[in-house]
Amino acid sequence: MSRCTTASRDFDEPLAGTAATARTWLLLEQPGPWGAKALTSSHLDPTLGRALETAAEGTGIRIALIRRPGRHADSGTPAERQVYAAHTTPGNAWLHGATTHTPEQLLDLDFTALGTGDPHTFDTVLRGRPHRGDPLALVCTNGKRDRCCALLGRPLAAELATSGVEGAWEVTHLGGHRFSPTLLVLPYGYAYGRAAAHSVKEILQGVREGRIVTDGCRGGSAWERPGQAAELAVRTATGEHAADAFQVLRTQGTAPRWEVTVGHTDGRVWRVVVAQGASLPPRPESCGSALGSPARMDVVAVRELPRTPVPIAC
């Protein structure tokens, strides 16, 4: 039976500029089954789920549920849950972890501060600490959102876990079902599509070394989609892999065309023209949906700008 991933792969749909946007990710462990809208359709108290959604609105925070790979039977309310917060802006990327017996504590966080990259309330409310273990490899496995995420994501998550990837978790939703298996790597917040276990291990090794692997990359979640495509294009053009090397300084224009300014920490600057196109021929954006033409981010031009000379004092 045809799947949305089959059509996307067969038509070689580009991955760049398709990552979910979030400056900060807030992850809460929730065992058991997940519904399509997991925060309010899982074994998490739906009242708490709705309150968390409301608290995160407009803050740059994306909340997701996580669980360890394996069987998803829920034996009851977990005595202790893992919680992570990760900020993804280059130059201030961090990942903190904590545990809690009462997930309602998350409502005491300062969501505005957390969204701007301040972990203070995460650390004080939840007794959080900087994460010292392996990077997190979050694989979308929520079959209630799209069956491809279950059919392709769960085997990948299981393979990672059984092969010793300690940071492997299943996650509720990363967007882009047709690119399954989809993956988010923290702390840097780069997303990947059509992932395989061997490539994930290369990606994680890169993160340990402070490098970003661009093969299969959908973009960094710190940026809006034109910025994601532009930054990846500059990485490819320059061969620069350092995680904190680039910032998206400015995005001008509106759909279907933007001029994105990308800066390097060494002072170099590029102007990148990104155009929004339609993926043709028509294909389903997710399993069971009608045929459509998903938006794609096409990089039209990459130009390094001349450096402004520094005036010499007389």
Coordinates of N, CA, C and O in Angstrom, one line a residue, residues 63 80 87 179 194 224:
I63 N 6.4 22.2 23.1 CA 6.3 21.1 24.1 C 6.0 19.8 23.4 O 5.1 19.7 22.5
E80 N 8.3 8.6 38.7 CA 9.3 9.7 38.4 C 9.3 9.9 36.9 O 9.4 8.9 36.1
H87 N 17.6 24.8 24.7 CA 17.5 26.1 23.9 C 18.5 25.9 22.7 O 19.6 25.4 22.8
F179 N 8.6 12.6 5.6 CA 10.0 12.5 5.6 C 10.5 11.4 6.7 O 11.6 11.3 7.0
R194 N 14.2 10.9 6.7 CA 14.6 9.7 6.1 C 15.9 9.1 6.8 O 16.8 8.7 6.1
E224 N 13.1 30.3 11.3 CA 11.9 30.0 10.5 C 12.4 29.3 9.2 O 13.6 29.3 8.9

